[in-house]
Short mmCIF file of C-alpha atoms in Angstrom, two decimals:
data_model
loop_
_atom_site.label_atom_id
_atom_site.label_comp_id
_atom_site.label_asym_id
_atom_site.label_seq_id
_atom_site.Cartn_x
_atom_site.Cartn_y
_atom_site.Cartn_z
CA UNK A 25 -6.22 -13.98 -19.34
CA UNK A 26 -3.95 -16.96 -17.58
CA UNK A 27 -4.68 -20.55 -19.12
CA UNK A 28 -6.54 -22.52 -16.88
CA UNK A 29 -5.34 -24.87 -14.29
CA UNK A 30 -5.11 -26.37 -10.54
CA UNK A 31 -2.98 -25.02 -8.13
CA UNK A 32 -3.04 -28.63 -6.21
CA UNK A 33 -1.54 -29.72 -2.35
CA UNK A 34 -0.99 -26.08 -1.00
CA UNK A 35 -2.08 -24.91 2.67
CA UNK A 36 -5.31 -22.68 1.46
CA UNK A 37 -4.89 -19.46 3.65
CA UNK A 38 -8.51 -18.66 3.66
CA UNK A 39 -10.45 -15.69 5.38
CA UNK A 40 -11.36 -17.37 7.88
CA UNK A 41 -8.58 -20.33 8.91
CA UNK A 42 -5.92 -22.20 6.90
CA UNK A 43 -6.88 -25.70 5.03
CA UNK A 44 -5.23 -28.44 2.75
CA UNK A 45 -6.52 -28.30 -0.52
CA UNK A 46 -6.76 -27.59 -3.92
CA UNK A 47 -7.71 -24.46 -5.94
CA UNK A 48 -8.57 -24.53 -9.79
CA UNK A 49 -8.17 -21.67 -11.85
CA UNK A 50 -10.63 -20.61 -14.90
CA UNK A 51 -11.01 -17.85 -17.46
CA UNK A 52 -8.64 -16.04 -14.68
CA UNK A 53 -10.94 -16.34 -11.89
CA UNK A 54 -11.35 -18.80 -8.99
CA UNK A 55 -13.47 -21.63 -9.93
CA UNK A 56 -13.56 -24.05 -7.41
CA UNK A 57 -12.04 -24.27 -3.83
CA UNK A 58 -11.83 -28.41 -2.52
CA UNK A 59 -9.84 -29.03 0.74
CA UNK A 60 -10.10 -30.54 4.46
CA UNK A 61 -14.34 -28.42 4.57
CA UNK A 62 -14.76 -28.33 0.67
CA UNK A 63 -15.41 -31.60 -0.39
CA UNK A 64 -12.03 -34.18 -2.01
CA UNK A 65 -8.78 -33.25 -3.66
CA UNK A 66 -9.14 -35.69 -6.01
CA UNK A 67 -8.65 -34.97 -9.59
CA UNK A 68 -11.28 -36.13 -11.92
CA UNK A 69 -9.32 -39.38 -14.52
CA UNK A 70 -11.00 -37.04 -17.69
CA UNK A 71 -9.59 -33.72 -16.19
CA UNK A 72 -6.71 -32.82 -18.76
CA UNK A 73 -6.13 -29.00 -16.38
CA UNK A 74 -2.94 -28.14 -16.33
CA UNK A 75 -1.68 -29.10 -12.46
CA UNK A 76 0.22 -26.47 -10.77
CA UNK A 77 2.36 -28.12 -7.62
CA UNK A 78 2.08 -26.32 -4.52
CA UNK A 79 3.79 -29.68 -3.29
CA UNK A 80 2.48 -28.35 0.39
CA UNK A 81 3.58 -24.80 0.40
CA UNK A 82 1.11 -21.79 1.62
CA UNK A 83 -1.34 -20.28 -1.59
CA UNK A 84 -2.02 -17.13 -0.37
CA UNK A 85 -4.72 -14.39 -1.94
CA UNK A 86 -2.59 -11.55 -3.96
CA UNK A 87 -1.26 -8.52 -1.59
CA UNK A 88 -3.09 -5.15 -1.99
CA UNK A 89 -0.83 -2.59 -0.94
CA UNK A 90 -2.67 0.46 -0.67
CA UNK A 91 0.27 2.75 0.50
CA UNK A 92 4.18 2.67 -0.71
CA UNK A 93 5.83 5.47 -1.83
CA UNK A 94 8.98 3.23 -2.95
CA UNK A 95 8.30 4.73 -6.87
CA UNK A 96 9.40 8.13 -6.09
CA UNK A 97 12.80 6.54 -4.14
CA UNK A 98 12.83 4.56 -7.38
CA UNK A 99 12.98 7.72 -9.45
CA UNK A 100 14.83 9.62 -7.56
CA UNK A 101 17.21 7.61 -5.46
CA UNK A 102 19.23 10.69 -4.50
CA UNK A 103 17.98 13.99 -4.53
CA UNK A 104 18.17 15.72 -7.46
CA UNK A 105 19.21 12.20 -9.28
CA UNK A 106 16.13 11.43 -11.58
CA UNK A 107 16.01 8.67 -13.38
CA UNK A 108 14.03 8.09 -16.60
CA UNK A 109 10.31 7.34 -15.48
CA UNK A 110 9.25 4.30 -18.18
CA UNK A 111 12.61 2.65 -16.92
CA UNK A 112 12.05 3.09 -12.95
CA UNK A 113 8.19 2.04 -13.42
CA UNK A 114 9.01 -1.53 -15.01
CA UNK A 115 11.29 -2.08 -13.05
CA UNK A 116 9.66 -1.44 -10.00
CA UNK A 117 6.65 -3.50 -11.19
CA UNK A 118 9.10 -6.44 -11.88
CA UNK A 119 10.24 -6.70 -7.68
CA UNK A 120 6.26 -6.11 -6.17
CA UNK A 121 5.33 -9.53 -8.25
CA UNK A 122 8.16 -10.74 -6.82
CA UNK A 123 7.34 -9.60 -3.68
CA UNK A 124 3.48 -10.97 -4.00
CA UNK A 125 2.00 -7.56 -4.45
CA UNK A 126 -0.70 -8.10 -7.26
CA UNK A 127 -2.48 -4.87 -6.40
CA UNK A 128 -0.10 -1.62 -5.81
CA UNK A 129 -1.74 1.74 -5.04
CA UNK A 130 1.29 3.66 -5.77
CA UNK A 131 1.65 6.73 -2.95
CA UNK A 132 2.78 9.89 -4.70
CA UNK A 133 2.94 13.22 -2.61
CA UNK A 134 2.28 16.86 -3.92
CA UNK A 135 2.76 19.24 -2.40
CA UNK A 136 5.64 18.43 -0.26
CA UNK A 137 9.29 19.63 -0.88
CA UNK A 138 11.10 16.17 0.09
CA UNK A 139 11.82 13.62 -2.80
CA UNK A 140 9.79 13.37 -6.18
CA UNK A 141 6.93 16.39 -5.22
CA UNK A 142 7.12 18.48 -7.75
CA UNK A 143 3.59 19.15 -9.52
CA UNK A 144 5.14 18.54 -12.98
CA UNK A 145 6.97 15.44 -12.21
CA UNK A 146 3.83 13.58 -10.25
CA UNK A 147 1.16 14.65 -12.90
CA UNK A 148 4.29 12.93 -14.93
CA UNK A 149 4.49 9.64 -13.36
CA UNK A 150 0.57 9.33 -12.62
CA UNK A 151 0.56 9.40 -16.81
CA UNK A 152 3.49 6.63 -16.95
CA UNK A 153 1.69 4.84 -14.94
CA UNK A 154 -1.85 5.02 -16.80
CA UNK A 155 -0.12 4.52 -19.67
CA UNK A 156 2.26 1.24 -19.44
CA UNK A 157 -0.14 -0.58 -17.24
CA UNK A 158 -2.66 0.33 -19.67
CA UNK A 159 -0.67 -1.67 -22.38
CA UNK A 160 0.18 -4.44 -20.68
CA UNK A 161 1.11 -5.43 -17.00
CA UNK A 162 2.41 -7.67 -14.60
CA UNK A 163 0.41 -6.31 -12.00
CA UNK A 164 -2.91 -4.27 -11.01
CA UNK A 165 -1.42 -0.47 -10.84
CA UNK A 166 -3.30 2.11 -9.02
CA UNK A 167 -2.61 5.92 -8.06
CA UNK A 168 -2.74 7.01 -4.30
CA UNK A 169 -3.06 10.40 -4.37
CA UNK A 170 -1.08 11.80 -1.30
CA UNK A 171 -2.31 15.97 -1.02
CA UNK A 172 -0.02 18.24 1.15
CA UNK A 173 -2.36 20.41 2.91
CA UNK A 174 -0.34 23.64 2.78
CA UNK A 175 0.20 22.81 -0.93
CA UNK A 176 -1.67 26.13 -1.91
CA UNK A 177 -1.86 25.67 -5.95
CA UNK A 178 -1.98 22.11 -6.69
CA UNK A 179 -6.04 22.23 -5.38
CA UNK A 180 -6.56 22.60 -9.59
CA UNK A 181 -4.24 19.46 -10.63
CA UNK A 182 -5.81 16.90 -7.34
CA UNK A 183 -8.84 18.55 -9.36
CA UNK A 184 -8.32 17.58 -12.59
CA UNK A 185 -6.91 13.97 -11.75
CA UNK A 186 -10.37 12.84 -9.71
CA UNK A 187 -12.77 14.39 -12.33
CA UNK A 188 -10.74 12.43 -15.50
CA UNK A 189 -10.09 9.46 -13.01
CA UNK A 190 -6.53 9.15 -12.87
CA UNK A 191 -6.56 8.45 -9.20
CA UNK A 192 -8.04 5.56 -7.15
CA UNK A 193 -7.62 6.74 -2.92
CA UNK A 194 -7.02 10.82 -1.60
CA UNK A 195 -5.05 10.81 1.53
CA UNK A 196 -4.39 14.13 3.57
CA UNK A 197 -1.53 14.86 4.65
CA UNK A 198 0.81 17.99 7.06
CA UNK A 199 4.25 17.39 7.11
CA UNK A 200 4.85 20.48 9.11
CA UNK A 201 7.18 20.86 11.96
CA UNK A 202 5.66 20.47 15.13
CA UNK A 203 2.96 18.42 13.53
CA UNK A 204 2.32 14.67 12.77
CA UNK A 205 5.23 12.53 13.05
CA UNK A 206 7.48 16.18 13.23
CA UNK A 207 6.00 16.90 16.51
CA UNK A 208 8.57 16.47 18.25
CA UNK A 209 11.49 19.69 18.45
CA UNK A 210 13.63 19.43 16.07
CA UNK A 211 12.21 16.20 14.28
CA UNK A 212 11.87 18.27 10.81
CA UNK A 213 14.39 19.42 10.36
CA UNK A 214 16.91 16.73 11.05
CA UNK A 215 14.92 14.78 8.72
CA UNK A 216 15.49 17.74 6.22
CA UNK A 217 19.04 17.88 6.39
CA UNK A 218 19.64 14.42 6.22
CA UNK A 219 17.05 13.13 3.26
CA UNK A 220 18.17 16.37 1.21
CA UNK A 221 21.52 17.30 2.42
CA UNK A 222 20.92 21.03 2.53
CA UNK A 223 22.41 22.77 5.43
CA UNK A 224 21.34 24.59 8.68
CA UNK A 225 20.48 27.73 7.54
CA UNK A 226 18.46 26.42 3.56
CA UNK A 227 16.38 24.12 6.13
CA UNK A 228 15.82 27.58 8.40
CA UNK A 229 14.65 28.58 5.13
CA UNK A 230 12.13 25.86 3.38
CA UNK A 231 11.06 25.51 7.58
CA UNK A 232 9.74 29.40 7.37
CA UNK A 233 7.99 28.98 3.88
CA UNK A 234 6.71 25.80 4.86
CA UNK A 235 4.84 27.57 8.20
CA UNK A 236 4.54 31.00 5.98
CA UNK A 237 2.34 28.61 3.44
CA UNK A 238 0.27 26.69 6.54
CA UNK A 239 -0.79 29.85 7.83
CA UNK A 240 -2.83 30.32 4.72
CA UNK A 241 -4.32 26.86 4.67
CA UNK A 242 -7.34 26.80 2.78
CA UNK A 243 -9.60 24.53 4.94
CA UNK A 244 -12.65 24.80 2.82
CA UNK A 245 -11.22 24.44 -0.44
CA UNK A 246 -9.57 21.15 1.11
CA UNK A 247 -13.27 20.43 2.06
CA UNK A 248 -14.39 20.76 -1.61
CA UNK A 249 -11.33 18.56 -2.92
CA UNK A 250 -12.31 15.71 -0.22
CA UNK A 251 -16.25 15.92 -1.43
CA UNK A 252 -15.19 15.85 -4.93
CA UNK A 253 -13.34 12.60 -4.22
CA UNK A 254 -16.22 10.66 -2.31
CA UNK A 255 -18.64 11.68 -5.21
CA UNK A 256 -16.69 9.85 -7.61
CA UNK A 257 -15.77 7.25 -5.47
CA UNK A 258 -12.59 7.71 -3.90
CA UNK A 259 -12.16 6.84 -0.44
CA UNK A 260 -10.52 9.45 1.94
CA UNK A 261 -7.49 8.49 4.40
CA UNK A 262 -6.13 10.83 7.06
CA UNK A 263 -2.42 10.28 7.61
CA UNK A 264 -0.11 11.12 10.83
CA UNK A 265 -3.24 11.83 13.00
CA UNK A 266 -1.45 12.53 16.40
CA UNK A 267 -4.57 13.25 18.77
CA UNK A 268 -7.95 12.08 18.77
CA UNK A 269 -9.22 15.58 17.61
CA UNK A 270 -7.52 15.10 14.97
CA UNK A 271 -8.71 11.72 14.10
CA UNK A 272 -12.05 13.33 14.72
CA UNK A 273 -10.81 16.49 12.58
CA UNK A 274 -10.43 14.06 9.77
CA UNK A 275 -13.61 12.24 9.98
CA UNK A 276 -15.21 15.61 9.33
CA UNK A 277 -13.30 16.08 6.02
CA UNK A 278 -14.53 12.29 4.52
CA UNK A 279 -11.72 10.14 5.96
CA UNK A 280 -12.37 6.51 6.14
CA UNK A 281 -8.86 5.09 6.86
CA UNK A 282 -5.98 6.52 9.27
CA UNK A 283 -2.67 5.79 8.25
CA UNK A 284 -0.26 5.91 10.84
CA UNK A 285 -1.65 7.21 13.72
CA UNK A 286 1.00 7.97 15.93
CA UNK A 287 0.00 6.46 19.29
CA UNK A 288 -2.32 4.13 21.14
CA UNK A 289 -4.93 6.38 22.03
CA UNK A 290 -5.38 8.25 18.78
CA UNK A 291 -5.67 4.30 17.01
CA UNK A 292 -8.13 3.22 19.12
CA UNK A 293 -10.09 6.64 18.86
CA UNK A 294 -10.23 6.14 15.64
CA UNK A 295 -11.38 2.69 15.24
CA UNK A 296 -13.83 3.14 17.86
CA UNK A 297 -15.10 6.02 15.24
CA UNK A 298 -14.99 3.06 12.56
CA UNK A 299 -12.12 4.49 10.88
CA UNK A 300 -9.61 1.59 9.75
CA UNK A 301 -6.80 2.12 10.56
CA UNK A 302 -3.34 1.21 8.40
CA UNK A 303 0.15 0.41 10.21
CA UNK A 304 3.24 -0.10 8.42
CA UNK A 305 4.89 -3.47 7.72
CA UNK A 306 8.63 -1.84 8.25
CA UNK A 307 7.10 -1.25 11.77
CA UNK A 308 6.23 -4.45 12.38
CA UNK A 309 9.16 -6.10 10.64
CA UNK A 310 11.99 -4.12 12.44
CA UNK A 311 9.81 -4.26 16.10
CA UNK A 312 9.00 -0.89 16.42
CA UNK A 313 8.79 2.94 14.76
CA UNK A 314 11.34 4.50 13.64
CA UNK A 315 10.37 7.63 14.97
CA UNK A 316 9.91 5.86 18.14
CA UNK A 317 5.87 6.40 17.57
CA UNK A 318 3.41 3.91 18.07
CA UNK A 319 4.69 -0.11 18.10
CA UNK A 320 2.27 -1.43 15.15
CA UNK A 321 2.43 -4.98 16.43
CA UNK A 322 0.86 -3.79 19.58
CA UNK A 323 -1.77 -2.00 17.91
CA UNK A 324 -2.78 -5.00 16.34
CA UNK A 325 -2.91 -7.13 19.15
CA UNK A 326 -5.16 -4.56 20.74
CA UNK A 327 -7.70 -4.29 17.78
CA UNK A 328 -6.15 -1.22 17.04
CA UNK A 329 -5.13 -1.53 13.78
CA UNK A 330 -6.85 -3.58 10.47
CA UNK A 331 -4.53 -2.81 7.44
CA UNK A 332 -1.32 -3.32 7.39
CA UNK A 333 0.88 -1.34 3.97
CA UNK A 334 4.37 -1.83 3.15
CA UNK A 335 4.73 2.14 3.58
CA UNK A 336 8.18 2.45 1.97
CA UNK A 337 9.53 -0.88 1.37
CA UNK A 338 7.72 -3.75 -0.70
CA UNK A 339 9.81 -6.61 0.76
CA UNK A 340 8.64 -6.08 4.43
CA UNK A 341 4.57 -6.50 3.54
CA UNK A 342 4.86 -10.30 3.23
CA UNK A 343 7.49 -10.93 5.96
CA UNK A 344 5.53 -8.69 8.37
CA UNK A 345 2.13 -10.94 8.34
CA UNK A 346 4.56 -14.33 8.79
CA UNK A 347 6.44 -11.68 11.36
CA UNK A 348 2.57 -11.80 12.69
CA UNK A 349 2.17 -15.71 12.93
CA UNK A 350 4.92 -15.86 14.57
CA UNK A 351 4.40 -13.44 17.20
CA UNK A 352 1.16 -15.58 17.59
CA UNK A 353 -1.68 -14.51 15.54
CA UNK A 354 -3.37 -16.77 13.32
CA UNK A 355 -1.75 -16.82 9.89
CA UNK A 356 -4.85 -16.06 8.43
CA UNK A 357 -5.76 -12.92 10.19
CA UNK A 358 -2.39 -11.82 9.75
CA UNK A 359 -2.62 -12.57 5.81
CA UNK A 360 -6.39 -10.57 6.32
CA UNK A 361 -4.72 -7.68 6.92
CA UNK A 362 -2.80 -7.31 3.64
CA UNK A 363 -5.26 -8.73 1.33
CA UNK A 364 -9.21 -8.32 2.43
CA UNK A 365 -8.80 -5.63 4.86
CA UNK A 366 -7.38 -3.17 2.37
CA UNK A 367 -9.29 -4.32 -0.40
CA UNK A 368 -12.31 -3.54 2.04
CA UNK A 369 -11.39 -0.45 2.79
CA UNK A 370 -11.04 1.04 -1.17
CA UNK A 371 -14.07 -0.92 -2.24
CA UNK A 372 -12.01 -3.49 -4.32
CA UNK A 373 -13.22 -6.66 -2.07
CA UNK A 374 -15.90 -8.00 -4.21
CA UNK A 375 -12.91 -8.77 -7.08
CA UNK A 376 -9.83 -9.15 -4.92
CA UNK A 377 -8.22 -9.53 -1.43
CA UNK A 378 -9.50 -13.52 -0.72
CA UNK A 379 -9.31 -16.74 -1.71
CA UNK A 380 -13.24 -16.91 -2.74
CA UNK A 381 -14.86 -18.68 -5.62
CA UNK A 382 -15.79 -16.11 -8.14
CA UNK A 383 -13.28 -13.83 -7.62
CA UNK A 384 -9.87 -13.16 -9.48
CA UNK A 385 -7.44 -15.80 -9.63
CA UNK A 386 -4.73 -13.14 -7.90
CA UNK A 387 -2.46 -16.06 -5.86
CA UNK A 388 0.47 -16.29 -4.93
CA UNK A 389 2.75 -19.66 -3.35
CA UNK A 390 4.54 -18.88 -0.72
CA UNK A 391 7.43 -21.15 1.13
CA UNK A 392 9.79 -20.34 4.14
CA UNK A 393 13.61 -19.89 4.06
CA UNK A 394 14.62 -20.29 7.80
CA UNK A 395 12.49 -17.53 9.17
CA UNK A 396 12.01 -15.81 5.74
CA UNK A 397 8.79 -16.22 3.47
CA UNK A 398 9.54 -16.11 -0.34
CA UNK A 399 7.06 -16.27 -3.02
CA UNK A 400 7.74 -18.67 -5.69
CA UNK A 401 4.60 -18.46 -8.07
CA UNK A 402 2.89 -15.53 -8.23
CA UNK A 403 -0.62 -14.89 -10.70
CA UNK A 404 -2.92 -12.32 -11.68
CA UNK A 405 -6.21 -13.35 -13.39
CA UNK A 406 -4.60 -16.91 -13.55
CA UNK A 407 -1.36 -15.68 -15.41
CA UNK A 408 2.06 -16.58 -13.75
CA UNK A 409 3.63 -13.00 -14.11
CA UNK A 410 6.42 -14.35 -12.17
CA UNK A 411 8.45 -17.53 -11.16
CA UNK A 412 11.14 -18.23 -8.69
CA UNK A 413 13.40 -21.35 -9.37
CA UNK A 414 16.45 -22.59 -7.17
CA UNK A 415 19.62 -22.77 -8.08
CA UNK A 416 21.07 -25.53 -5.69
CA UNK A 417 24.77 -24.46 -6.62
CA UNK A 418 27.44 -23.11 -4.35
#
């Protein structure tokens, strides 16, 4: 638990607007907010609480990232080049704090033969995350298990992880050729050959094996898996829905979040059915999908998306929020998409996700350098876990 302090002279990004004001932190919580709409910012003469001067910078709630698989690449940056998991996790955590992500749902894939996907490696990584973050941590760590629907042998592991309270979020994926993001002919094969460094013959074998497994999917056991997750308070997501009918099937399996729908029709349908729709920050920063699918900013403007995640590139999350502001979306609305909206979708909004009295003091001080927002201070429960100082040299 951090020290009591005032954050003074900032532009507070609240759920309903941006105001100049101050925040008092006490006992790791937000104890008081003083701003243009909430009284004076004057400090009492007898108040000796330490002051952190925001100096006109933005003060944001800590970012809540519900989908990021970058930990896999941190551990295995190239095929078959595994690094020690403890090293990968601890070094990655420092990056996340510097990017302003204070609650991370590490996305680990079970059943896809790409990157860090073996059952033993996934289980080991989850154990590493749980063990190291319980002993000490800079930010809040959660586990997002991504289950490939054609993975026929992984049910026992997934069910055990759920019963033991080892995962916090569950999504269902179908990364077969002709499905979702690989719907275009040859898309899956091109990705596998590039990502895994295999030739066309080996890729053909991978495709044949995957298609054979897919013909044996146990849909009833998948339904029981999602029911078990919901019984344990775990939110369910779908992944890469490509038609309204697929979104409906996802809802039938209990999904309340649609991650990365591939087109506007599906995104609108999912939203209309009451699902939260999550899009990727890299899509916003780069101005479109690298696979020529849904343009995230267009979905946001159409009211067909309300959550932004970092997907595979943590540095993009904060930048995307300010890019949306530059494109005419009020900053408090864009910030809400990476804080309060994901926290609400995953059932943790009573504690994190916004600058409100009584919530955890997960706070960021953000300044812009040119058009790039940078986090100068990251606080988690009032503790300054990351701080950036400028060296003004040449």
